[in-house]
Amino acid sequence: MVSSRLRDIPDFPKPGVLFKDFTPLLADGPAFARLVRDTATRYDGLVDVVVGIEARGFVLAAAVAYELGLGMVLVRKAGKLPGEVLKESYALEYGTAEIEVHTEAFAPGQRVLVLDDVLATGGTAHACCLLIERAGAQVAAVEVVLELGFLGGRDRLRGRVVNAVLTL
Ligand code: AMP
């Protein structure tokens, strides 16, 4: 179901990258609803809040949080959040990236479900987990639609619960 709703876009956003586009999955109402419901069912009672990683993670996190009746926290690229923030830098293939979360985003010890569309090298998810922990909460699980296993993201997140609907 999920694999047939992912689209390969070669050389996006730069030459050599095979971009895994999940917009066909979002556009398919029954498939999207099933993904959201299945994800929510697996974490029902196990998490207190849902984090979405900008930007595609927001779509998934908002829907799953709504389904669970939980709140959602935004982890955003640097400079986008208006309040006091914590920041993490991480290496990209070329250069570095920075993500932020509001300092007061979590209650102490809250169990957090992290959602994103794709787990590639794991740098983004790892930085997100560090932010959550620095903000005083705990990462219950990292959940993605698609894991690119050959890029080793799961190793980067060793010791954490990582779940992918589909692994390539
Ligand atoms: P990484 O930090 O390498 O795990 O990259 C993960 C982030 O980059 C996620 O937010 C993904 O949305 C995006 N990403 C990385 N590689 C791809 C890809 N091949 N197709 C789609 N999104 C990707």
mmCIF file of N, CA and C and ligand atoms in Angstrom, residues 17-20 56 90 116-124 148, ligand 1:
data_model
loop_
_atom_site.group_PDB
_atom_site.id
_atom_site.type_symbol
_atom_site.label_atom_id
_atom_site.label_comp_id
_atom_site.label_asym_id
_atom_site.label_seq_id
_atom_site.Cartn_x
_atom_site.Cartn_y
_atom_site.Cartn_z
ATOM 1 N N VAL A 17 20.921 12.483 -5.973
ATOM 2 C CA VAL A 17 19.974 12.132 -4.911
ATOM 3 C C VAL A 17 18.699 11.589 -5.545
ATOM 4 N N LEU A 18 18.268 10.426 -5.075
ATOM 5 C CA LEU A 18 16.974 9.881 -5.502
ATOM 6 C C LEU A 18 15.950 10.261 -4.438
ATOM 7 N N PHE A 19 15.153 11.273 -4.745
ATOM 8 C CA PHE A 19 14.210 11.805 -3.769
ATOM 9 C C PHE A 19 12.983 10.916 -3.694
ATOM 10 N N LYS A 20 12.615 10.559 -2.472
ATOM 11 C CA LYS A 20 11.430 9.730 -2.242
ATOM 12 C C LYS A 20 10.271 10.661 -1.881
ATOM 13 N N ARG A 56 7.886 18.028 6.199
ATOM 14 C CA ARG A 56 6.947 16.937 5.899
ATOM 15 C C ARG A 56 6.531 16.191 7.159
ATOM 16 N N TYR A 90 23.915 19.883 12.982
ATOM 17 C CA TYR A 90 24.346 18.559 12.546
ATOM 18 C C TYR A 90 24.891 18.648 11.132
ATOM 19 N N ASP A 116 8.688 11.626 11.039
ATOM 20 C CA ASP A 116 9.171 12.262 9.814
ATOM 21 C C ASP A 116 8.832 11.354 8.632
ATOM 22 N N ASP A 117 9.009 11.867 7.426
ATOM 23 C CA ASP A 117 8.671 11.039 6.262
ATOM 24 C C ASP A 117 9.772 10.020 5.969
ATOM 25 N N VAL A 118 11.036 10.497 5.919
ATOM 26 C CA VAL A 118 12.146 9.637 5.480
ATOM 27 C C VAL A 118 13.276 9.660 6.515
ATOM 28 N N LEU A 119 13.815 8.475 6.826
ATOM 29 C CA LEU A 119 15.052 8.379 7.610
ATOM 30 C C LEU A 119 16.162 8.026 6.626
ATOM 31 N N ALA A 120 17.096 8.952 6.457
ATOM 32 C CA ALA A 120 18.207 8.716 5.529
ATOM 33 C C ALA A 120 19.471 8.448 6.356
ATOM 34 N N THR A 121 20.339 9.432 6.527
ATOM 35 C CA THR A 121 21.548 9.211 7.338
ATOM 36 C C THR A 121 21.251 9.244 8.840
ATOM 37 N N GLY A 122 20.098 9.753 9.196
ATOM 38 C CA GLY A 122 19.722 9.820 10.605
ATOM 39 C C GLY A 122 20.171 11.085 11.313
ATOM 40 N N GLY A 123 20.892 11.942 10.618
ATOM 41 C CA GLY A 123 21.396 13.162 11.254
ATOM 42 C C GLY A 123 20.289 14.059 11.789
ATOM 43 N N THR A 124 19.245 14.211 11.011
ATOM 44 C CA THR A 124 18.143 15.081 11.417
ATOM 45 C C THR A 124 17.415 14.501 12.631
ATOM 46 N N LEU A 148 15.700 4.553 4.496
ATOM 47 C CA LEU A 148 16.682 4.172 3.473
ATOM 48 C C LEU A 148 17.804 3.444 4.217
HETATM 49 P P1 AMP B 1 18.826 12.514 7.206
HETATM 50 O O1 AMP B 1 19.129 13.579 8.218
HETATM 51 O O2 AMP B 1 19.969 12.223 6.287
HETATM 52 O O3 AMP B 1 18.272 11.260 7.857
HETATM 53 O O4 AMP B 1 17.712 13.108 6.269
HETATM 54 C C1 AMP B 1 16.417 13.109 6.713
HETATM 55 C C2 AMP B 1 15.663 14.329 6.293
HETATM 56 O O5 AMP B 1 15.933 14.700 4.946
HETATM 57 C C3 AMP B 1 14.190 14.036 6.396
HETATM 58 O O6 AMP B 1 13.563 15.195 6.931
HETATM 59 C C4 AMP B 1 13.780 13.759 4.968
HETATM 60 O O7 AMP B 1 12.555 14.378 4.706
HETATM 61 C C5 AMP B 1 14.879 14.323 4.088
HETATM 62 N N1 AMP B 1 15.436 13.356 3.123
HETATM 63 C C6 AMP B 1 16.699 12.875 3.105
HETATM 64 N N2 AMP B 1 16.905 12.063 2.068
HETATM 65 C C7 AMP B 1 15.741 12.016 1.397
HETATM 66 C C8 AMP B 1 15.306 11.332 0.215
HETATM 67 N N3 AMP B 1 16.111 10.526 -0.494
HETATM 68 N N4 AMP B 1 14.032 11.499 -0.172
HETATM 69 C C9 AMP B 1 13.197 12.301 0.526
HETATM 70 N N5 AMP B 1 13.554 12.971 1.636
HETATM 71 C C10 AMP B 1 14.812 12.844 2.064
#
